[in-house]
C-alpha cells in the first residue's frame, strides 16, 4: 500500500460563503457514513473467521506488517525518470514520486491537483484550466522546467499575460509523476535549470491482473463546482506474453466554477476529449519497446472584462518510441533510446469585433469577429543513454553517458492585430552530451558529472547560438551503523545548468495589441542563463520504529540557487537615449526581454511520511525566497516566487485496506512583494472504498471551508483570478476482465 505525496489545491484568503454550512453538513453526513462503515469492520471480520479471533488478528497484523515493509512508502518507489534505477529515498537530490494510488485519491481534473503539495512545485493555470505551467523553486516558463510526457518534451509557448509555456495532458491518462528539483536534473535535457517533471502514462501490464488476457474499466465522475462530468473508458489486451496493448479515452465537460466568495468565474469552463494508445513489445528477454500516442482536443472560451472574447480550439498530439535493453550478465549494458514528436495547434477565433492596434504601425484597427490567430508548435526529440556498472579497487561505479537533441519549429499567423503576431515564428535547436559517474565505497558516495550544451535559434532575419560545459559534484555520507541511525544519510551538491534564450524572448516584436499601444523590442543579443545551485540535504529511512512492519521516510534539503544572466521582461523609456526605445504612437514606453546580473533564490524543502499499514501520516514543507539583482546592483522582487507551503496529511485504512479515509491541511504563506496574494489555509477530505473486486467508489471534498483565494503566480496578470471554492467529487469505477 503506497503512501501520500504532499498537497496543494491552491491559496486561501477569507471566510466561508453563505452556502458552506449546508455543504459542511452534507460532508459531515458522508464522513459519518464512512465512519459507520469503518465501525462495522469487526463484525464483518468476525463473520469471516473460521479460526479464533486472536489468531486471526495476529495473522492480519503480521500480514499488514509484511505488506507495509515490502511496499514501504512512495519514497521507496523507483523513479521512472532515474537514469540508474534508484528510488527517491536513495537519490542524493531533491526527488519526489507520485504513484497511481495517489493520483486516484486526488481525483485530479488538472495537473495542479496531480502535484498537490509536492514540495517546491507550484502549477499556474489561470482561467484556462486545461493549460498549465509548472514552477519549480521559483523558476518557470521558456524551458526552465523540462516537462516530459513519456519521454517527449512539451515546449508549446504562447505570448500572453499570465502563463507562457504551457502543456496539455489529462490526469486520467497518467499512472505516475516523477519530480527532480534543481539543475542536478541536467542529464534529462538542456535548459532544465529549475528541474524536471516526468509524466508516465498507463501501461497494459499495470492494468491487467496476472491471470488475465483482457480487461476493461468504465469510470464516471461528477463534480459539484462547475457541474462537471468526467467519463473514462480503458481497455487492455495481452496478445501474448511478450506483447500487450492498452487504450484509454476520456471526456470532460465542465462549466464555469464559483470561487470561495460564491461568484462565478467567467471563462473557466471547458470541454476536452483525450486519448491514449500504447503497446509494449518485448523482442527478447532483456529488451523492451514501448510505442505510444497521447492526444487531446480541447475547447474553451476566453473572456475580457468578464465578456466572452475568443473561442479557443486546441489539438495536441504526442508520439513516442522508447527502447531499452538491460542484460544482468553484461553489466556494461543498460541502453535506452527514446524518440518523440509533439505537436500542438491552437486556433483563436474572435467572437466579437475588437478594437486593437496594428502590430506594425501601432495605429488603431478593428479586428473583425471571426478573425483567426494560429499557433503551431512542433517539437522533435532524441535521447540516448547507457549505464555501465563495474568495480575498481573495491569501489563500485555506475557510469552513465549519453546525448540528446530537441528541435522546436514555431509557426504562427493570422490577422493583423491578432494575438499570434506576438509569438514569433522560428526554429530552435538545443543539444547536449554528458558523462556522469556514481562511485560507492562503503559509507561514501560521490557523483561527478559534466554536461556540454549547444543551442541555435533563428527566424527570417536573425540568428544566434552558444554553448557551455556545466559541472556537477555530489558527496553523500552514511556515517552511522547503529540500528536507529543506520538509515541516515547526508549529502552536499554543487551543480550548474544552462538555458538558452527562447524564440519569444529573443525575437518578440511589434506593438502591444490592445488596451494601450507600445512597442515590443527584439533582443538577439540575449545571453543564456546559467543556474548555479548549492544544496545540502538529508535522507532518513527506518523500519520497525513503533511496531513491526511500520516505516518512516524523510527527505529534507536547503538550496541556494544563483541564476546568472537571468532573463526577464523590462520596461524601457524613450527619454533614455541608451535604451533604444523609439517614440511610438502610444504611451512612451517599450517592452524588451533583457538579462539581469542574476536571480537569487533560496529555500528549504521537507518531505516525510510514516506508514504503519493501518494508516499513514505525512508532513511536507516548502519555504522559498527570491529576488533579482540588476547589473547596476538594484534589487527587485521576483514575480515567479510562489507561496511557501506546509502540508499535513492523514489517512486511515479499514476493512482489510478496502476503505481509506483521510484528509489534507495546507497552509500557504504570501510571497514577499506580491500585490494580490494573502496567507490562507485549505482543508481537503477524501474517502475511497473498494466495494468489490470490480467496483470502486471514490469521494473527495476540495477546499472544504470554501475559502476565497488566488494563486500568487497570477498576480502579474491583468485581473485577479480566484480559484475554485468548495468542490465535491464523487466517482464510481467498474472493472471487468478475463
XYZ file of C-alpha atoms in Angstrom:
738
model
C 0.000 0.000 0.000
C 1.604 3.254 -1.083
C 1.848 6.495 0.798
C 0.911 10.030 0.144
C 2.853 12.777 -1.506
C 2.198 16.280 -0.361
C -0.598 18.573 -1.348
C -1.950 21.832 -2.559
C -5.143 22.795 -4.286
C -4.355 26.465 -4.228
C -4.131 29.530 -1.951
C -6.652 30.779 0.524
C -7.989 34.072 1.639
C -11.024 34.521 3.810
C -14.200 33.078 5.060
C -16.887 30.612 4.112
C -19.615 31.502 1.660
C -23.316 31.541 2.644
C -23.924 28.042 1.306
C -20.998 26.452 3.084
C -22.967 25.428 6.196
C -25.313 23.156 4.259
C -22.387 21.778 2.283
C -20.488 21.166 5.503
C -23.489 19.280 6.868
C -23.555 17.124 3.740
C -19.846 16.453 4.159
C -20.365 15.565 7.792
C -23.100 13.120 6.843
C -20.899 11.490 4.213
C -17.946 11.223 6.574
C -20.207 9.854 9.292
C -21.359 7.212 6.852
C -17.755 6.304 6.123
C -17.088 6.081 9.845
C -20.119 3.828 10.296
C -18.750 1.520 7.618
C -15.402 1.504 9.395
C -17.014 0.680 12.740
C -18.761 -2.270 11.153
C -15.380 -3.836 10.339
C -15.152 -6.016 13.490
C -18.491 -7.645 12.771
C -17.536 -8.297 9.169
C -14.220 -9.741 10.235
C -15.918 -11.963 12.820
C -18.190 -13.466 10.172
C -15.148 -14.261 8.028
C -13.290 -16.080 10.817
C -13.056 -19.844 10.811
C -10.266 -19.594 13.373
C -10.018 -17.965 16.833
C -10.328 -14.190 16.815
C -6.991 -13.604 18.488
C -5.192 -15.794 15.979
C -6.961 -14.041 13.089
C -5.968 -10.616 14.407
C -2.379 -11.747 14.825
C -2.316 -13.095 11.272
C -3.849 -9.893 9.920
C -1.359 -7.757 11.829
C 1.513 -9.867 10.536
C 0.147 -9.657 7.001
C -0.239 -5.871 7.250
C 3.276 -5.535 8.617
C 4.766 -7.668 5.873
C 2.855 -5.688 3.260
C 3.982 -2.338 4.653
C 7.595 -3.486 4.876
C 7.514 -4.891 1.348
C 5.929 -1.876 -0.320
C 7.076 0.774 2.176
C 6.386 4.346 1.042
C 6.305 6.422 -2.081
C 9.868 7.496 -1.386
C 10.856 3.836 -1.885
C 9.307 3.625 -5.370
C 11.768 3.532 -8.257
C 11.835 6.816 -10.133
C 10.802 6.291 -13.745
C 12.927 9.286 -14.641
C 16.050 7.851 -12.976
C 18.951 7.021 -15.273
C 20.234 4.401 -12.810
C 17.058 2.863 -11.368
C 17.190 4.479 -7.936
C 14.325 5.406 -5.622
C 13.590 8.865 -4.248
C 14.950 7.972 -0.795
C 18.165 6.677 -2.387
C 18.622 9.753 -4.555
C 21.246 12.291 -3.495
C 18.967 15.002 -4.844
C 15.558 16.530 -4.183
C 13.295 13.972 -5.863
C 9.629 13.011 -5.400
C 7.318 10.338 -6.772
C 3.517 10.326 -7.113
C 2.022 6.920 -7.905
C -1.282 5.628 -9.273
C -2.879 5.229 -5.854
C -2.174 8.849 -5.031
C -3.470 10.070 -8.386
C -6.690 8.102 -7.868
C -7.094 9.645 -4.443
C -6.573 13.156 -5.813
C -9.372 12.645 -8.380
C -7.446 15.233 -10.383
C -9.038 17.314 -13.116
C -5.881 19.341 -13.808
C -2.104 18.840 -13.385
C -2.296 21.265 -10.469
C -4.274 18.676 -8.499
C -1.939 15.834 -9.515
C 1.011 17.646 -7.940
C -0.840 18.699 -4.805
C 1.727 19.587 -2.136
C 4.839 18.095 -3.745
C 7.499 20.331 -2.131
C 8.957 23.004 -4.354
C 6.286 22.566 -7.054
C 3.534 25.028 -7.956
C 1.292 24.926 -11.026
C -0.014 28.095 -12.659
C -3.164 27.514 -14.660
C -5.133 30.813 -14.634
C -8.641 30.675 -16.104
C -7.592 28.292 -18.879
C -7.578 25.305 -16.530
C -6.659 22.809 -19.235
C -3.358 24.614 -19.902
C -0.728 24.524 -17.176
C 2.724 25.949 -16.485
C 4.903 24.323 -13.817
C 7.029 26.333 -11.405
C 9.922 24.627 -9.569
C 11.695 26.615 -6.869
C 10.544 29.924 -8.344
C 11.643 29.152 -11.907
C 9.199 28.589 -14.775
C 8.414 29.287 -18.435
C 10.617 29.161 -21.538
C 12.081 25.734 -20.735
C 13.445 26.455 -17.242
C 11.380 23.446 -16.169
C 11.505 20.460 -18.508
C 8.006 18.965 -18.723
C 8.180 15.487 -20.251
C 5.369 13.079 -21.177
C 6.615 9.525 -21.878
C 9.984 10.957 -22.871
C 8.593 13.774 -25.081
C 9.431 17.399 -24.228
C 6.407 19.718 -24.066
C 7.622 23.065 -25.451
C 4.408 24.825 -26.510
C 4.517 28.561 -25.851
C 2.113 31.437 -26.451
C 2.888 35.056 -25.576
C 0.206 36.315 -23.223
C -0.486 37.734 -19.808
C -0.128 35.002 -17.189
C 1.171 31.592 -18.225
C 3.649 31.483 -21.114
C 4.969 27.948 -21.614
C 2.062 25.535 -21.236
C 1.389 21.835 -21.686
C -1.750 19.744 -22.102
C -2.161 16.295 -20.566
C -5.209 14.700 -18.964
C -4.599 13.319 -15.442
C -6.765 10.287 -16.247
C -4.077 9.031 -18.663
C -1.222 9.259 -16.159
C -0.072 6.461 -13.824
C 2.829 8.248 -12.076
C 4.689 11.554 -11.868
C 8.373 11.994 -11.011
C 9.919 15.303 -9.991
C 13.598 16.239 -9.691
C 14.260 19.760 -8.439
C 17.267 21.862 -9.394
C 19.960 21.634 -12.107
C 21.062 18.201 -10.826
C 18.438 17.141 -13.378
C 20.538 18.366 -16.320
C 21.134 14.815 -17.554
C 17.473 14.854 -18.621
C 17.844 17.555 -21.225
C 19.157 21.023 -21.940
C 17.817 24.086 -20.158
C 16.242 22.467 -17.093
C 17.845 24.806 -14.557
C 14.693 24.593 -12.432
C 14.170 20.855 -12.683
C 12.211 18.141 -14.456
C 8.652 16.827 -14.201
C 8.119 13.472 -15.918
C 4.582 12.176 -16.575
C 4.438 8.431 -17.263
C 1.252 7.170 -18.927
C -0.557 3.939 -18.137
C 0.611 0.544 -19.385
C -1.341 -2.640 -20.072
C 0.882 -4.538 -17.620
C -0.250 -2.220 -14.819
C -3.907 -2.724 -15.698
C -4.102 -6.466 -16.364
C -4.129 -8.953 -13.495
C -1.581 -11.804 -13.768
C -4.164 -14.372 -14.911
C -5.965 -12.091 -17.387
C -5.532 -11.728 -21.129
C -8.014 -8.836 -21.422
C -9.649 -6.282 -19.142
C -11.703 -3.111 -19.301
C -13.000 -0.436 -16.985
C -15.519 2.403 -17.029
C -15.372 5.450 -14.771
C -17.968 8.144 -14.220
C -17.380 11.191 -12.053
C -19.374 14.263 -11.049
C -18.024 17.490 -9.568
C -20.358 19.932 -7.850
C -18.454 23.143 -8.618
C -18.982 23.854 -12.308
C -21.299 20.849 -12.560
C -18.516 18.929 -14.272
C -18.737 15.411 -15.680
C -15.860 13.086 -16.496
C -16.264 9.774 -18.283
C -13.381 7.417 -18.947
C -13.027 4.020 -20.610
C -9.931 1.810 -20.559
C -9.238 -1.445 -22.369
C -6.171 -3.701 -22.354
C -5.310 -6.904 -24.209
C -2.369 -9.295 -23.891
C -1.641 -10.639 -27.356
C 0.990 -12.986 -25.915
C 3.487 -12.973 -23.064
C 5.698 -10.551 -24.961
C 3.163 -8.157 -26.476
C 0.289 -6.181 -24.981
C -1.746 -3.103 -25.857
C -3.781 -0.528 -23.945
C -6.237 2.178 -24.955
C -7.861 4.919 -22.886
C -10.392 7.593 -23.830
C -11.546 10.420 -21.559
C -14.184 13.125 -21.983
C -14.637 16.059 -19.611
C -17.366 18.693 -19.736
C -17.145 21.471 -17.129
C -18.975 24.743 -16.657
C -17.599 27.896 -15.069
C -16.749 27.311 -11.417
C -17.574 29.501 -8.402
C -14.854 30.905 -6.175
C -14.929 30.853 -2.384
C -16.978 34.028 -2.337
C -19.757 32.377 -4.318
C -19.060 34.347 -7.508
C -18.938 32.611 -10.888
C -15.522 32.977 -12.537
C -16.144 33.597 -16.223
C -14.108 31.675 -18.787
C -13.208 28.727 -16.530
C -15.452 26.174 -18.231
C -14.054 23.772 -20.805
C -14.618 20.515 -22.605
C -11.830 18.154 -23.566
C -11.560 14.808 -25.326
C -8.314 12.951 -24.591
C -6.938 9.589 -25.592
C -4.052 7.190 -25.164
C -2.824 4.256 -27.232
C 0.177 2.280 -26.077
C 1.768 -1.022 -26.936
C 4.668 -2.789 -25.247
C 6.735 -5.342 -27.155
C 9.481 -7.468 -25.606
C 11.632 -8.692 -28.527
C 13.983 -10.585 -26.191
C 14.166 -11.498 -22.534
C 16.299 -8.421 -21.863
C 14.749 -5.782 -24.112
C 11.531 -3.802 -24.332
C 9.976 -1.421 -26.851
C 7.124 0.937 -25.971
C 5.240 2.782 -28.716
C 2.682 5.352 -27.670
C 0.337 8.164 -28.668
C -1.251 10.694 -26.329
C -3.667 13.237 -27.741
C -6.261 15.777 -26.721
C -8.820 18.038 -28.343
C -9.733 20.927 -26.043
C -12.122 23.821 -26.270
C -12.814 26.798 -24.025
C -13.829 30.458 -24.166
C -11.501 33.287 -23.216
C -13.022 36.360 -21.626
C -12.033 40.015 -21.479
C -13.543 42.087 -18.699
C -15.881 39.183 -17.925
C -17.238 39.160 -21.505
C -16.575 36.263 -23.948
C -13.881 37.415 -26.378
C -12.276 34.400 -28.104
C -13.224 30.832 -28.898
C -10.216 28.548 -28.430
C -9.693 25.212 -30.158
C -6.585 23.243 -29.247
C -5.255 19.941 -30.530
C -2.194 18.275 -29.039
C -0.593 15.017 -30.214
C 2.463 13.291 -28.781
C 4.115 10.263 -30.406
C 6.809 8.339 -28.538
C 9.080 5.324 -29.022
C 11.119 4.061 -26.055
C 13.517 1.153 -26.328
C 15.769 -0.296 -23.661
C 17.978 -3.333 -23.365
C 19.315 -4.398 -19.974
C 21.329 -7.562 -19.530
C 22.337 -8.545 -15.986
C 25.016 -10.808 -17.478
C 26.519 -7.768 -19.214
C 26.997 -5.156 -16.526
C 28.215 -2.627 -19.074
C 24.878 -2.690 -20.945
C 21.831 -0.706 -19.800
C 20.921 1.117 -23.007
C 17.929 3.425 -23.526
C 16.858 5.076 -26.778
C 13.920 7.489 -26.788
C 12.485 9.259 -29.818
C 9.478 11.592 -29.753
C 7.430 14.141 -31.636
C 4.943 16.525 -30.064
C 2.768 18.944 -31.976
C 0.314 21.438 -30.524
C -2.044 23.541 -32.655
C -4.069 26.333 -31.067
C -6.642 28.311 -33.065
C -8.058 31.511 -31.593
C -11.269 32.877 -33.156
C -12.634 36.273 -32.103
C -16.291 36.175 -31.052
C -16.917 39.917 -31.355
C -15.229 42.808 -33.134
C -12.301 44.046 -31.044
C -10.501 47.373 -31.014
C -6.795 46.642 -31.472
C -3.571 48.265 -32.605
C -1.781 47.404 -35.816
C 1.351 45.410 -34.883
C 3.499 47.316 -37.391
C 2.270 50.919 -37.205
C 0.697 50.946 -33.728
C -2.362 52.723 -35.152
C -5.900 51.688 -34.091
C -7.541 48.907 -36.129
C -10.682 46.813 -35.724
C -10.218 43.055 -35.524
C -13.486 41.718 -37.016
C -15.497 38.937 -35.418
C -14.373 35.590 -36.805
C -10.718 36.634 -37.161
C -8.327 33.728 -36.714
C -4.975 33.550 -34.939
C -2.982 30.315 -35.221
C -0.188 28.854 -33.082
C 1.571 25.758 -34.409
C 4.472 24.373 -32.358
C 6.226 21.117 -33.215
C 8.940 19.568 -31.043
C 11.145 16.655 -32.110
C 13.408 14.917 -29.623
C 16.020 12.164 -29.389
C 17.514 10.964 -26.098
C 20.094 8.148 -25.858
C 21.991 6.970 -22.782
C 23.717 3.920 -21.355
C 24.845 2.972 -17.850
C 27.837 0.690 -17.296
C 28.409 -0.870 -13.870
C 31.811 -2.115 -12.727
C 34.253 -2.070 -9.812
C 37.793 -0.774 -9.423
C 39.811 -1.331 -6.241
C 36.703 -2.089 -4.198
C 34.840 0.999 -5.466
C 31.538 0.411 -7.322
C 30.912 2.573 -10.385
C 27.708 3.483 -12.213
C 28.961 5.294 -15.295
C 26.175 6.959 -17.267
C 26.842 8.663 -20.591
C 24.585 9.884 -23.364
C 23.310 12.686 -25.521
C 20.066 14.398 -26.509
C 18.668 16.793 -29.072
C 15.434 18.785 -29.166
C 14.228 20.859 -32.097
C 11.364 23.384 -31.875
C 9.588 24.596 -35.003
C 7.203 27.504 -34.301
C 4.800 28.814 -36.953
C 2.242 31.490 -36.061
C -0.096 33.501 -38.242
C -3.396 35.320 -38.573
C -4.957 38.740 -38.991
C -3.079 41.955 -38.194
C -3.811 42.818 -34.583
C -4.390 39.169 -33.698
C -2.651 37.580 -30.720
C -0.418 35.249 -32.722
C 1.656 38.117 -34.125
C 3.395 38.449 -30.750
C 4.570 34.838 -30.600
C 7.352 34.890 -33.201
C 7.848 32.123 -35.721
C 11.233 30.495 -35.991
C 13.335 27.413 -35.275
C 15.398 26.487 -32.230
C 17.738 23.534 -31.719
C 19.231 22.544 -28.372
C 21.523 19.576 -27.917
C 23.883 18.167 -25.369
C 26.089 15.301 -24.265
C 27.060 14.262 -20.771
C 29.001 11.807 -18.664
C 28.357 11.062 -15.010
C 29.943 8.555 -12.630
C 28.462 7.474 -9.321
C 31.135 5.933 -7.087
C 30.155 3.956 -3.980
C 32.543 2.787 -1.276
C 31.069 1.522 1.992
C 29.639 4.674 3.675
C 30.696 7.117 0.949
C 29.033 8.040 -2.358
C 30.450 10.502 -4.855
C 28.745 11.650 -8.066
C 30.721 13.644 -10.592
C 29.485 14.745 -13.975
C 29.938 17.103 -16.904
C 27.368 18.208 -19.474
C 28.016 20.044 -22.736
C 25.138 22.136 -24.173
C 24.779 23.812 -27.550
C 21.933 25.876 -28.989
C 20.975 27.822 -32.094
C 17.823 29.760 -32.974
C 16.782 31.764 -35.973
C 13.965 33.386 -37.909
C 13.972 35.023 -41.354
C 16.259 37.877 -40.249
C 18.037 36.919 -37.007
C 20.234 34.067 -35.875
C 22.113 33.390 -32.633
C 23.880 30.471 -30.959
C 26.001 29.474 -27.959
C 27.441 26.603 -25.936
C 28.783 25.768 -22.480
C 30.090 22.973 -20.216
C 28.277 22.555 -16.862
C 29.697 20.522 -13.949
C 28.088 18.616 -11.077
C 29.653 17.202 -7.927
C 27.748 15.464 -5.115
C 29.122 13.847 -1.967
C 26.960 11.652 0.258
C 27.921 10.006 3.551
C 26.155 7.399 5.706
C 28.357 7.597 8.813
C 26.319 5.602 11.327
C 25.956 1.857 11.863
C 23.734 1.746 14.967
C 20.207 0.421 14.430
C 18.426 3.744 14.898
C 20.799 5.785 12.719
C 21.853 3.304 10.036
C 19.383 4.796 7.578
C 20.635 8.369 7.991
C 22.487 9.902 5.043
C 23.849 13.421 4.474
C 24.763 14.917 1.118
C 26.018 18.107 -0.432
C 25.815 19.141 -4.088
C 27.123 21.824 -6.393
C 25.530 21.737 -9.846
C 25.234 24.041 -12.827
C 22.719 24.190 -15.661
C 22.488 26.147 -18.917
C 19.340 27.547 -20.540
C 19.336 29.110 -23.975
C 17.002 32.043 -24.708
C 13.684 31.095 -26.276
C 12.396 32.329 -29.621
C 9.922 34.666 -27.927
C 12.443 36.195 -25.536
C 14.850 36.824 -28.404
C 12.594 37.785 -31.291
C 9.303 39.238 -29.996
C 8.491 42.498 -31.811
C 5.618 44.725 -32.888
C 3.172 46.842 -30.888
C 1.064 45.835 -27.892
C -2.240 44.643 -29.380
C -4.939 46.008 -27.032
C -5.649 48.455 -24.230
C -2.720 50.790 -24.910
C -0.132 50.738 -27.667
C 3.615 50.470 -27.078
C 6.351 48.575 -28.931
C 7.944 45.218 -28.130
C 11.653 45.227 -28.971
C 13.537 42.082 -30.045
C 16.869 41.333 -28.379
C 19.060 38.983 -30.452
C 21.962 39.746 -28.071
C 20.431 37.966 -25.082
C 22.872 35.841 -23.109
C 21.880 32.340 -21.995
C 21.073 31.775 -18.324
C 23.410 29.783 -16.086
C 21.964 28.225 -12.945
C 24.435 27.564 -10.123
C 22.957 25.651 -7.188
C 24.400 24.635 -3.839
C 22.264 22.112 -1.952
C 22.646 20.350 1.391
C 20.278 17.505 2.165
C 19.473 14.596 4.424
C 17.741 11.273 3.712
C 16.444 9.080 6.529
C 14.998 5.593 6.168
C 13.935 3.400 9.076
C 11.610 0.413 9.544
C 10.031 -1.158 12.655
C 10.106 2.044 14.678
C 6.948 1.795 16.786
C 5.603 -1.573 15.676
C 6.673 -4.369 13.371
C 6.326 -3.527 9.703
C 5.949 0.252 10.024
C 8.134 2.622 8.007
C 9.434 6.168 8.331
C 10.926 8.068 5.408
C 12.224 11.637 5.380
C 13.951 13.882 2.838
C 14.964 17.451 3.615
C 17.156 19.942 1.780
C 18.360 23.542 1.858
C 19.222 25.080 -1.504
C 20.753 28.300 -2.768
C 20.376 28.951 -6.481
C 22.095 31.801 -8.319
C 20.914 32.220 -11.916
C 23.495 34.329 -13.742
C 22.264 36.494 -16.649
C 18.642 35.835 -15.655
C 16.201 36.853 -18.413
C 13.075 38.876 -17.620
C 10.890 41.495 -19.241
C 11.705 45.159 -18.553
C 10.040 48.474 -19.372
C 12.216 51.000 -21.231
C 11.801 54.741 -21.687
C 12.304 56.592 -24.983
C 13.590 59.517 -22.907
C 16.673 57.405 -22.068
C 18.968 57.700 -25.133
C 20.717 54.419 -24.219
C 17.509 52.336 -24.137
C 16.969 52.061 -27.886
C 13.261 52.698 -27.276
C 11.653 54.849 -30.006
C 8.750 57.239 -29.521
C 5.674 55.412 -30.780
C 2.047 56.386 -31.336
C 1.011 55.047 -27.901
C 2.298 55.564 -24.370
C 6.007 56.453 -24.111
C 7.445 53.063 -23.078
C 8.859 49.937 -24.704
C 8.983 46.314 -23.522
C 12.000 44.065 -24.028
C 13.447 40.878 -22.559
C 16.845 41.627 -21.034
C 19.475 39.965 -18.897
C 19.825 40.734 -15.214
C 23.082 40.155 -13.385
C 21.393 37.330 -11.525
C 18.349 35.963 -9.779
C 18.993 34.683 -6.251
C 16.617 32.039 -4.888
C 16.989 30.061 -1.682
C 14.762 27.859 0.409
C 14.101 24.747 2.442
C 12.099 21.641 1.475
C 10.826 18.718 3.516
C 9.027 15.533 2.534
C 8.260 12.940 5.209
C 5.839 10.085 5.804
C 5.109 7.451 8.415
C 3.144 4.331 7.403
C 2.046 1.570 9.730
C -0.182 -0.345 7.311
C -3.400 0.569 9.172
C -2.788 4.245 8.396
C -0.286 6.889 7.458
C 0.685 10.452 8.307
C 2.716 12.833 6.215
C 4.233 16.276 6.525
C 5.820 18.320 3.783
C 7.029 21.889 3.543
C 8.442 24.323 1.024
C 9.831 27.676 2.172
C 11.232 29.915 -0.546
C 12.518 33.444 -1.111
C 13.983 35.130 -4.170
C 14.844 38.370 -5.924
C 16.686 39.721 -8.951
C 19.775 41.922 -8.997
C 20.465 44.207 -11.953
C 23.938 44.821 -13.352
C 23.786 48.180 -11.532
C 23.161 46.362 -8.244
C 19.455 47.201 -7.938
C 17.417 44.541 -6.140
C 13.790 43.705 -7.024
C 11.234 41.076 -6.007
C 10.965 38.081 -8.334
C 7.377 37.730 -9.560
C 7.667 33.956 -10.058
C 8.257 33.200 -6.365
C 5.303 31.015 -5.246
C 3.735 30.654 -1.809
C 5.653 28.940 0.937
C 3.615 25.902 1.975
C 3.245 23.446 4.817
C 1.034 20.420 4.160
C -0.089 17.750 6.605
C -1.838 14.551 5.530
C -3.517 11.778 7.475
C -5.158 8.577 6.224
C -6.685 5.551 7.945
C -7.310 2.161 6.339
C -10.159 -0.153 7.315
C -11.818 -3.360 6.143
C -8.548 -5.053 5.154
C -7.458 -1.930 3.282
C -10.657 -1.773 1.235
C -11.662 1.558 2.803
C -9.308 4.531 3.135
C -10.488 7.746 4.811
C -8.333 10.825 5.277
C -7.680 14.467 4.717
C -5.132 17.175 3.969
C -4.495 20.557 5.563
C -2.285 23.065 3.818
C -1.053 26.469 4.917
C 0.096 28.897 2.213
C 2.165 31.985 3.014
C 2.113 35.181 0.972
C 5.261 35.681 -1.140
C 7.177 38.846 -0.387
C 6.166 41.780 -2.556
C 3.215 40.007 -4.213
C 0.378 42.544 -4.739
C -2.577 40.145 -4.673
C -1.726 37.108 -2.522
C -2.711 36.549 1.112
C -1.953 33.897 3.688
C -4.537 31.127 3.637
C -5.251 27.579 4.755
C -7.014 24.867 2.758
C -8.660 21.726 4.088
C -9.492 18.695 1.898
C -11.087 15.350 2.752
C -11.365 12.055 0.879
C -12.680 8.505 1.118
C -12.003 5.551 -1.184
C -13.867 2.243 -0.942
C -13.110 -0.921 -2.937
C -16.615 -2.355 -2.584
C -15.881 -5.482 -4.625
C -13.099 -6.712 -6.890
C -14.924 -4.989 -9.752
C -16.429 -1.861 -8.134
C -14.588 1.092 -6.582
C -16.176 4.233 -5.134
C -14.295 7.482 -4.519
C -15.321 10.675 -2.775
C -13.391 13.897 -2.303
C -14.040 17.400 -0.984
C -11.567 20.105 -2.001
C -11.443 23.478 -0.240
C -13.862 22.149 2.352
C -14.399 25.511 4.077
C -14.991 27.440 0.847
C -12.002 29.763 1.213
C -11.639 32.586 -1.307
C -8.045 32.674 -2.547
C -5.852 33.348 -5.559
C -2.653 31.808 -6.879
C 0.085 34.441 -6.350
C 1.685 33.468 -9.672
C -1.337 35.045 -11.347
C -0.556 38.352 -9.646
C 1.112 39.730 -12.774
C -1.942 39.105 -14.948
C -4.384 41.831 -15.914
C -7.109 40.720 -13.473
C -7.124 38.839 -10.162
C -8.350 35.282 -10.688
C -9.844 33.491 -7.702
C -9.521 29.721 -7.509
C -12.432 27.262 -7.056
C -14.431 27.276 -3.830
C -15.688 24.113 -2.167
C -15.819 21.266 -4.689
C -17.377 17.875 -4.024
C -16.366 14.934 -6.226
C -17.998 11.530 -6.452
C -16.810 8.743 -8.769
C -17.545 5.093 -9.480
C -15.310 2.694 -11.444
C -16.468 -0.665 -12.799
C -13.815 -3.150 -13.887
C -14.122 -6.457 -15.738
C -11.681 -8.880 -17.283
C -10.862 -12.441 -18.139
